[in-house]
XYZ file of C-alpha atoms in Angstrom:
632
model
C 0.148 0.203 0.012
C 0.886 3.399 -0.926
C 2.419 5.095 2.192
C 0.824 8.332 1.691
C -2.736 6.316 1.573
C -1.596 4.367 4.523
C -0.828 7.471 6.363
C -4.360 8.652 5.169
C -6.461 6.344 6.503
C -4.559 6.142 9.901
C -5.475 10.472 10.158
C -8.846 9.573 9.077
C -9.115 6.587 11.530
C -7.890 8.800 14.651
C -9.898 11.870 14.114
C -13.015 9.640 13.518
C -12.189 8.200 16.885
C -11.406 11.330 18.458
C -14.927 12.733 16.972
C -16.548 9.603 18.769
C -15.212 10.418 21.946
C -16.101 14.080 21.872
C -19.379 13.381 21.159
C -20.495 11.349 24.551
C -20.584 13.254 27.611
C -22.537 13.021 30.832
C -25.037 15.736 31.810
C -27.823 16.208 34.350
C -26.173 14.182 37.069
C -28.394 13.815 40.434
C -28.386 12.788 43.650
C -31.949 11.206 44.751
C -33.512 13.154 41.613
C -32.187 16.523 42.610
C -28.764 18.397 41.392
C -26.520 18.952 44.355
C -28.691 18.099 47.323
C -27.817 19.769 50.931
C -29.191 17.883 53.889
C -30.288 14.466 52.744
C -31.250 11.580 55.001
C -30.981 8.614 52.420
C -27.846 6.569 53.634
C -27.610 4.903 50.223
C -28.571 7.611 48.246
C -28.943 7.214 44.381
C -26.772 8.634 41.519
C -27.727 9.290 38.389
C -26.959 10.545 34.874
C -27.885 11.501 31.225
C -25.732 10.675 28.360
C -25.675 13.396 25.996
C -24.435 12.421 21.838
C -24.678 13.663 18.493
C -24.717 10.073 17.678
C -27.951 7.792 17.428
C -28.515 4.570 19.318
C -26.141 5.575 21.628
C -26.203 2.818 24.537
C -24.275 2.635 27.757
C -21.909 -0.582 28.303
C -20.151 -0.069 31.593
C -19.963 2.965 34.327
C -17.495 3.960 37.115
C -18.620 6.319 39.792
C -16.132 7.642 42.105
C -17.406 9.228 45.899
C -14.922 11.013 47.614
C -14.712 12.885 51.135
C -13.073 16.203 49.698
C -12.831 17.954 46.457
C -9.253 17.642 46.523
C -9.433 13.599 46.767
C -12.142 13.865 44.004
C -9.921 15.829 41.531
C -7.011 13.036 42.035
C -9.450 10.340 41.293
C -9.019 8.934 44.800
C -12.420 7.541 45.516
C -11.839 7.304 49.278
C -15.576 6.583 50.339
C -16.281 4.467 47.072
C -14.832 3.246 44.015
C -17.010 1.121 41.952
C -14.453 0.241 39.447
C -16.059 -0.307 36.209
C -19.558 -1.961 36.493
C -20.894 -3.559 33.357
C -24.218 -2.458 33.093
C -26.813 -0.139 31.035
C -28.328 1.729 34.185
C -28.044 5.064 34.170
C -30.400 5.974 37.106
C -31.032 5.009 40.901
C -27.694 3.357 41.088
C -27.356 2.904 44.706
C -23.979 4.160 46.566
C -22.288 0.741 48.057
C -19.686 2.879 50.166
C -18.102 3.582 53.421
C -21.146 4.450 55.920
C -22.216 8.117 55.677
C -22.858 10.334 58.881
C -24.533 13.420 59.795
C -23.398 16.667 58.533
C -20.906 14.881 55.958
C -20.482 16.490 52.324
C -19.801 13.967 49.584
C -18.406 14.366 46.442
C -18.658 12.272 43.381
C -18.292 12.052 39.403
C -18.901 9.232 37.314
C -17.630 8.334 33.587
C -19.222 5.696 31.025
C -18.487 3.357 28.251
C -20.734 3.372 25.374
C -20.632 1.167 22.152
C -19.852 4.196 20.097
C -16.756 5.132 22.933
C -15.989 6.078 25.936
C -16.908 9.455 28.275
C -14.910 11.603 30.258
C -15.545 12.181 33.535
C -18.602 14.103 34.222
C -18.303 17.591 36.516
C -17.791 17.062 39.808
C -21.001 16.736 41.938
C -21.917 16.801 45.607
C -24.587 16.247 48.251
C -24.584 16.744 51.888
C -26.214 14.702 54.900
C -28.027 15.853 56.887
C -29.091 15.448 60.995
C -29.813 11.727 60.698
C -30.290 10.987 64.707
C -32.467 12.427 67.065
C -29.818 13.434 69.062
C -28.552 15.447 66.480
C -30.936 17.969 67.009
C -31.307 20.702 69.591
C -32.740 19.680 72.840
C -35.517 22.436 72.480
C -38.248 23.708 69.935
C -39.114 27.392 70.918
C -42.347 29.570 70.136
C -45.236 30.831 71.737
C -48.091 28.414 72.584
C -50.858 31.370 72.718
C -52.790 33.940 71.105
C -52.110 37.948 71.763
C -54.417 40.545 72.281
C -54.249 41.560 68.657
C -55.255 37.968 67.552
C -58.381 36.715 66.984
C -58.582 32.660 66.557
C -61.913 32.021 67.666
C -63.826 33.274 64.830
C -61.401 34.389 62.193
C -58.030 32.195 62.240
C -56.485 35.191 62.910
C -52.907 34.829 64.335
C -49.915 37.062 63.914
C -46.309 36.043 62.813
C -43.562 35.185 65.487
C -40.720 36.676 65.007
C -37.237 35.390 66.489
C -33.239 36.611 67.165
C -30.392 35.716 68.571
C -26.973 36.919 68.230
C -23.407 34.898 68.787
C -20.069 35.258 68.607
C -17.687 33.710 65.990
C -14.362 33.606 67.600
C -12.134 31.713 64.945
C -12.134 32.047 60.614
C -14.753 30.661 59.615
C -14.469 27.544 57.032
C -17.800 26.108 56.745
C -21.493 26.453 57.937
C -24.732 24.896 57.448
C -28.197 25.805 58.586
C -30.751 23.190 59.383
C -34.558 24.228 60.105
C -38.129 23.086 61.012
C -40.016 26.330 61.019
C -43.832 25.291 61.088
C -45.993 25.990 59.767
C -43.941 28.247 57.191
C -40.684 29.937 57.791
C -38.222 32.700 56.440
C -34.727 32.385 57.415
C -32.491 35.793 57.827
C -28.585 35.442 58.995
C -26.778 39.392 59.465
C -29.922 41.035 57.871
C -29.539 38.904 54.583
C -32.777 36.278 53.362
C -31.207 32.699 53.659
C -32.171 31.361 50.186
C -34.914 32.006 47.722
C -37.178 29.582 48.675
C -40.810 30.824 49.469
C -43.730 29.037 51.549
C -41.271 26.653 53.327
C -41.499 23.760 54.253
C -43.651 21.523 52.023
C -46.639 20.700 54.573
C -47.552 17.550 55.625
C -49.529 15.843 58.526
C -47.439 16.994 61.315
C -48.400 14.151 63.929
C -47.038 12.144 61.619
C -43.714 13.748 59.872
C -42.687 16.930 59.692
C -39.825 18.180 56.710
C -36.625 19.916 57.644
C -34.472 22.391 55.355
C -30.695 22.293 55.259
C -28.639 25.868 53.823
C -25.521 26.423 53.132
C -24.775 29.779 55.250
C -21.200 30.327 55.126
C -21.498 33.423 52.997
C -23.537 34.543 55.487
C -21.680 34.417 58.445
C -18.683 36.882 59.086
C -15.968 36.467 61.898
C -16.789 38.419 65.277
C -20.594 39.050 66.155
C -23.552 37.797 64.097
C -27.212 37.608 64.165
C -29.867 35.273 63.012
C -33.731 36.015 62.513
C -36.543 33.776 61.605
C -40.082 35.044 61.225
C -42.622 31.941 61.603
C -46.274 31.934 59.463
C -49.131 29.752 60.143
C -49.167 27.781 56.937
C -51.387 24.579 57.391
C -50.048 24.056 61.170
C -52.069 26.683 62.605
C -55.186 25.773 60.455
C -57.478 27.814 59.059
C -61.215 27.977 60.098
C -60.252 25.365 62.317
C -63.230 26.195 65.175
C -65.861 26.047 62.264
C -65.997 22.534 62.185
C -63.450 21.105 64.533
C -65.273 17.427 63.759
C -63.775 18.044 60.304
C -60.480 20.322 60.317
C -57.263 19.044 61.518
C -55.152 21.556 63.531
C -51.991 21.337 65.183
C -51.021 24.263 67.382
C -49.336 27.651 66.916
C -46.236 27.979 64.905
C -42.898 26.656 65.827
C -39.108 26.419 65.315
C -36.462 23.848 65.915
C -32.789 24.967 64.322
C -29.013 24.367 64.110
C -26.464 26.369 62.646
C -23.529 24.018 62.790
C -19.979 26.213 62.051
C -17.009 24.623 61.236
C -13.575 26.381 61.812
C -10.586 26.309 59.804
C -8.745 24.491 62.589
C -10.966 21.527 62.332
C -13.230 22.692 65.526
C -17.118 23.283 65.206
C -19.752 25.433 67.210
C -23.642 24.989 67.505
C -26.167 27.744 67.504
C -28.926 26.015 68.521
C -32.946 26.944 69.340
C -33.416 27.744 73.154
C -34.775 30.225 75.956
C -31.823 32.291 75.065
C -33.093 33.595 72.006
C -35.605 36.525 72.479
C -39.185 37.109 70.089
C -42.495 38.838 69.749
C -45.690 38.458 67.914
C -46.078 42.089 68.124
C -44.166 42.827 64.401
C -45.443 43.983 61.146
C -47.280 40.952 59.872
C -50.466 40.872 62.070
C -52.207 38.041 60.608
C -51.778 35.689 57.704
C -53.243 32.479 56.358
C -54.002 31.272 53.155
C -57.562 31.782 52.777
C -57.683 34.915 53.796
C -54.216 36.701 52.787
C -51.914 38.676 54.867
C -52.180 42.172 56.940
C -49.062 44.065 57.196
C -48.209 47.602 59.454
C -45.034 48.793 58.205
C -45.233 51.201 60.976
C -44.817 48.224 63.252
C -41.479 47.502 61.439
C -38.508 47.378 63.330
C -35.106 48.087 61.212
C -32.461 45.859 61.955
C -34.170 43.469 64.231
C -32.412 40.607 62.209
C -28.752 42.447 62.090
C -26.528 42.403 65.508
C -26.801 45.702 67.563
C -30.847 45.604 67.731
C -31.893 46.210 70.908
C -34.312 43.622 71.733
C -34.832 44.358 75.301
C -38.452 44.887 74.949
C -38.720 41.543 73.120
C -40.031 38.398 75.291
C -37.438 35.479 76.052
C -38.438 32.751 73.628
C -40.278 30.009 75.305
C -39.957 26.064 75.431
C -42.747 24.802 73.626
C -44.039 21.079 73.034
C -42.455 19.745 69.967
C -45.290 17.887 67.500
C -45.065 14.343 67.557
C -44.044 13.730 63.883
C -40.768 12.190 63.017
C -38.113 14.927 61.715
C -37.693 13.804 58.172
C -35.497 15.786 55.238
C -37.786 17.480 52.632
C -36.428 15.474 49.610
C -38.801 17.326 47.161
C -38.431 20.929 45.871
C -39.194 23.759 47.787
C -41.502 26.837 46.349
C -39.784 29.519 44.987
C -40.930 32.629 42.792
C -40.925 31.015 39.522
C -42.144 33.925 37.025
C -42.978 37.736 37.167
C -46.182 38.846 35.243
C -46.567 42.526 34.596
C -50.533 43.561 34.562
C -51.994 45.021 31.302
C -54.424 47.318 32.623
C -55.893 49.402 35.427
C -59.504 50.882 35.216
C -61.404 53.389 37.880
C -64.558 52.299 39.492
C -66.491 54.351 41.603
C -65.489 55.077 45.310
C -61.875 55.550 44.528
C -61.274 51.912 43.830
C -59.388 50.488 40.672
C -59.262 47.058 38.926
C -55.943 46.039 37.907
C -55.723 43.458 35.097
C -53.008 40.937 35.458
C -53.921 39.900 32.041
C -53.971 36.473 32.847
C -55.019 33.740 35.603
C -52.140 33.732 37.826
C -50.970 31.650 41.342
C -48.968 33.731 43.928
C -49.281 37.177 44.983
C -48.590 41.114 44.324
C -45.770 43.162 44.802
C -46.990 46.800 45.123
C -45.020 50.055 45.208
C -46.559 53.165 46.923
C -46.182 56.317 48.489
C -48.633 58.160 51.239
C -48.892 59.272 54.711
C -48.186 57.009 57.742
C -50.527 55.079 59.080
C -52.713 55.334 54.915
C -54.257 51.930 54.337
C -54.189 50.223 50.692
C -56.501 47.515 50.149
C -56.093 44.414 47.774
C -59.110 42.247 46.920
C -58.181 39.431 44.715
C -59.992 37.304 42.608
C -60.165 35.589 39.177
C -63.098 36.617 37.003
C -65.206 40.065 37.359
C -68.992 40.835 37.101
C -70.900 42.276 34.063
C -70.729 45.339 35.925
C -66.583 45.618 36.311
C -66.778 44.187 39.897
C -65.080 41.670 41.324
C -66.949 38.346 41.342
C -65.950 36.945 44.632
C -69.167 34.211 45.006
C -66.698 31.083 44.198
C -64.682 32.187 47.243
C -67.083 31.217 49.653
C -65.910 32.713 52.930
C -62.289 33.127 51.799
C -61.649 36.548 51.927
C -58.407 36.842 49.615
C -57.861 40.364 50.770
C -54.385 41.564 51.855
C -53.896 45.088 53.791
C -50.608 47.018 53.805
C -50.069 49.776 56.083
C -47.752 52.754 55.141
C -45.275 54.010 57.191
C -44.876 57.228 55.675
C -42.287 58.802 53.499
C -40.281 57.523 50.578
C -41.573 55.157 48.073
C -42.632 51.663 49.855
C -42.384 48.298 48.158
C -44.284 45.294 49.860
C -45.305 41.805 49.042
C -46.707 38.894 51.453
C -44.576 36.703 52.824
C -47.170 33.621 53.795
C -50.484 33.765 51.767
C -50.866 33.232 48.230
C -54.093 33.249 46.208
C -55.347 32.549 42.826
C -56.215 35.788 40.561
C -56.372 37.719 37.716
C -58.164 40.606 38.729
C -57.355 42.760 41.911
C -59.298 45.561 43.191
C -57.456 48.114 44.827
C -58.573 50.738 47.154
C -56.975 53.573 49.595
C -55.038 55.366 47.427
C -54.933 59.355 47.194
C -53.904 59.018 43.584
C -54.574 56.919 40.620
C -51.998 54.248 40.745
C -50.002 53.124 37.330
C -49.339 49.426 36.330
C -45.978 50.119 36.970
C -46.550 49.854 40.501
C -47.410 46.242 40.528
C -45.870 43.030 39.713
C -47.838 39.620 39.756
C -45.189 36.684 41.483
C -46.015 33.414 40.135
C -45.059 30.684 43.049
C -45.098 26.972 42.525
C -42.512 24.438 44.065
C -39.063 24.814 41.876
C -39.564 21.953 39.449
C -38.450 22.105 35.873
C -40.576 22.155 32.848
C -39.585 19.623 30.648
C -41.897 19.116 27.779
C -43.629 21.137 25.272
C -46.398 21.185 22.803
C -47.251 23.016 20.048
C -49.502 22.840 16.908
C -50.668 24.896 14.122
C -53.737 25.559 15.429
C -53.719 28.679 17.566
C -57.092 27.328 20.027
C -55.381 24.240 20.767
C -51.812 26.096 21.617
C -53.671 28.331 24.204
C -55.630 25.050 25.827
C -52.016 23.797 26.209
C -50.776 27.134 27.407
C -53.726 27.442 30.309
C -53.194 23.829 31.428
C -49.776 24.594 32.056
C -50.189 27.739 34.157
C -53.112 25.476 36.181
C -50.948 22.480 36.585
C -48.005 24.706 37.590
C -50.251 26.874 40.063
C -51.348 24.001 42.036
C -47.772 22.573 42.831
C -47.413 23.615 46.669
C -45.483 20.952 48.380
C -48.929 18.960 48.297
C -51.348 18.745 44.844
C -53.666 21.616 45.816
C -57.053 21.366 43.883
C -57.763 25.095 43.622
C -55.788 28.363 44.573
C -58.472 30.632 45.282
C -61.561 29.772 47.908
C -61.529 28.053 51.336
C -60.235 24.826 50.396
C -57.132 24.216 48.576
C -56.922 20.764 49.793
C -55.207 17.934 48.093
C -58.204 15.658 46.772
C -56.398 12.437 45.911
C -59.231 11.974 43.022
C -57.991 14.889 40.711
C -54.352 13.778 40.897
C -55.475 9.994 40.083
C -56.911 11.476 36.795
C -53.748 13.632 35.844
C -50.997 12.888 37.380
C -49.455 10.955 34.424
C -50.274 13.729 31.862
C -48.292 16.194 34.064
C -45.272 13.702 34.207
C -44.665 14.916 30.333
C -44.741 18.175 31.610
C -42.946 18.976 34.317
C -40.076 16.601 36.097
C -42.239 16.031 39.294
C -40.981 12.773 40.589
C -39.544 13.896 43.936
C -43.138 15.782 44.111
C -45.288 13.157 43.375
C -42.635 10.750 46.136
C -43.639 13.119 48.622
C -47.423 13.105 48.226
C -47.561 9.310 48.495
C -46.005 9.457 52.081
C -48.656 11.828 52.710
C -51.050 9.291 51.724
C -49.327 6.187 53.655
C -49.188 8.539 56.923
C -53.149 9.458 56.360
C -54.139 5.568 56.198
C -55.771 4.263 58.929
C -54.990 0.798 60.971
C -57.930 -0.838 59.381
C -56.667 0.295 55.841
C -58.668 3.306 55.010
C -57.345 5.622 52.716
C -58.703 9.296 53.098
C -60.277 11.536 50.099
C -57.522 14.574 51.078
C -53.905 13.507 52.182
C -52.506 14.872 54.111
C -55.688 14.490 55.884
C -55.982 18.257 56.743
C -59.606 17.553 56.224
C -60.927 14.214 58.087
C -62.524 12.229 55.277
C -62.238 8.904 54.912
C -65.599 8.105 52.916
C -64.523 4.660 51.307
C -64.804 5.120 47.748
C -62.380 3.653 44.958
C -62.055 6.595 42.688
C -60.327 8.943 45.147
C -57.950 6.229 47.138
C -57.414 4.470 43.876
C -55.457 7.725 42.977
C -52.390 5.864 45.250
C -51.872 3.068 42.640
C -52.283 4.972 39.882
C -49.779 7.598 41.144
C -47.003 4.683 41.950
C -47.756 3.225 38.841
C -46.977 6.610 37.113
C -43.858 7.216 39.346
C -42.567 3.891 38.262
C -43.636 4.117 34.886
C -42.357 7.326 34.193
C -39.142 7.783 36.675
C -37.953 3.631 36.524
C -38.359 4.625 40.432
C -39.177 1.037 41.707
C -38.729 2.526 45.304
C -41.972 3.784 44.674
C -43.448 0.495 44.611
C -41.672 -0.954 47.279
C -42.671 1.550 49.615
C -46.050 1.927 48.870
C -47.236 -1.887 48.123
C -48.220 -2.487 51.644
C -50.493 0.293 52.018
C -51.859 -0.385 48.618
C -52.542 -3.871 49.697
C -54.271 -3.352 52.806
C -56.376 -0.453 51.583
C -57.575 -3.147 48.899
C -58.512 -5.871 51.075
C -60.113 -3.393 53.546
C -62.001 -2.590 50.523
C -62.621 -5.986 49.465
C -63.527 -7.148 53.279
C -66.179 -4.427 53.383
C -67.775 -3.712 50.306
C -66.784 -6.713 47.547
C -69.852 -8.588 45.971
C -69.076 -11.126 43.299
C -65.629 -9.479 42.933
C -67.616 -6.179 42.335
C -67.143 -3.243 44.700
C -70.576 -2.013 46.033
C -69.678 1.261 47.428
C -68.945 4.815 45.992
C -69.419 8.360 47.097
C -68.530 10.324 44.355
C -69.361 9.020 40.929
C -68.239 11.232 38.293
C -68.364 14.224 40.420
C -69.370 16.826 38.035
C -72.267 17.039 35.820
C -71.737 18.146 32.262
C -72.978 20.781 30.885
C -76.710 20.318 29.222
C -76.638 20.254 25.482
C -78.272 23.581 23.846
C -81.640 21.561 23.121
C -82.016 20.684 26.882
C -81.599 24.289 28.422
C -85.168 24.177 29.259
C -84.830 20.573 30.694
C -85.307 20.428 34.992
C -82.806 17.685 36.109
C -82.489 15.826 38.831
C -78.948 15.519 40.553
C -78.199 13.608 43.576
C -74.149 14.304 45.008
C -72.707 14.065 48.248
C -72.571 17.038 50.294
C -69.236 17.136 52.834
C -69.696 19.704 54.517
């Protein structure tokens, strides 16, 4: 063979080989289906990755995982915690860690490479996860709070309860290497260190049946601390813990007590020593702050004249604040939250503002949304701006609120006076398109408002588009409706005095949702809520967590547990969804069989198809008798 031809062939071969290698890379590396999670409590966490290639039919044939106790070891390819070696396998999801035992607060670093039928990848980017507080003894000895109402609260008739504010100053005596905060703030919390809000989560943590389990969140707060004096502050809102309307129907509505908190800040110094800042009675607290009341049904009332500037910073005079009190802990097990918290996921600008009689205005956001409204306002001290929310208008241009039932869906802001004031709620959301504004001494502009769309921080992974504008709009409306219902639990509606995680709704739609949203962790958490709500005899509720005590023994609502479990396994390959839920599903089916089955036919149901379809136009004058079960 001519030497030039031989060299050309070899060169082409090397170029082709290099091209194949370059075309195989790894992305979307996750631990427990989360990107670089902090504070997990899974002792054998599962790792996963996506293979990216320009080639078609690229198949993994083997993988190798390195897990290290430091980034330095990982960069040196030393898997001192676990080196899987080359494992012949096509699996790239739910690969369980199989190395040395993991301990509380340990930070772990890992990477992976794969072999495929067209070549080998490089090592993935370095990833990490950290362990949470794995044992009860790792937590502080005391929950703090105020287990009572105060004179400005009204909990007998109106579920009106002010937010709780807590603070503590502490000294950092050495150079800080790292610091982690682990917090259980019930019902909802905001965390501040040295005046800065920690993270960008809102309405955290995810709600549960707090008699069964409570969720904690973990944050890296290294960058928030400073050498010398530091201050930590928290605000506790009501959320689902201090229930809405609990005194209206105590036989129906489950309540858990007054807001309370458990927190540990673990500081690691550069010399290897550590320090812990824990909740105890050395903290100071007050309920006489600017958030005068907050609940999901009625909204939030904020009095800016009650603000205490610098309350969450070093040097604030808290001599008039009370000593924090030790309170009873909830009976639920403390668990790491393995699903995403809510965040402000989108911003909506209003499209118009229209004047009504009596100095009122209607603000139109341009579409229905779920979240809250940020306002900019100027005025004299003590002036109140009232915001009433609704999804539609009456023919005369007034808000339509009949569908809200007795939910007030109202925010009230009291100005401190002076410069421009910017405010948005902290612990209340609603579904709305229109806002009735009152209290202004001038005509507000659409530029004074922003809508903040809020839902769980999960990715949109699917899109859909056709050549038909109406079909595209229906899809868009569905996306907004589904996203808005993700609130740590799948609520049925975001606007009226309900907002409950009905099982029947999700049995019908969870599978379809999974093509749009990366909602595996969300529904895995909700299945745990359903398991925790199951009675000893096997009954499963219609609402889970069972904030409303409805156990009506029907098939279509509790049956959602089977359907959602199947969806998770089918769409994510997560066999643990079946393993964890199978005993509860089997127990429920046996319960229904023993009580209601005749000749292999279940004779009991409660809701039927629930909603009667609209009448055809040719039957508009025909009277139709319907029968339904009234749960109230």
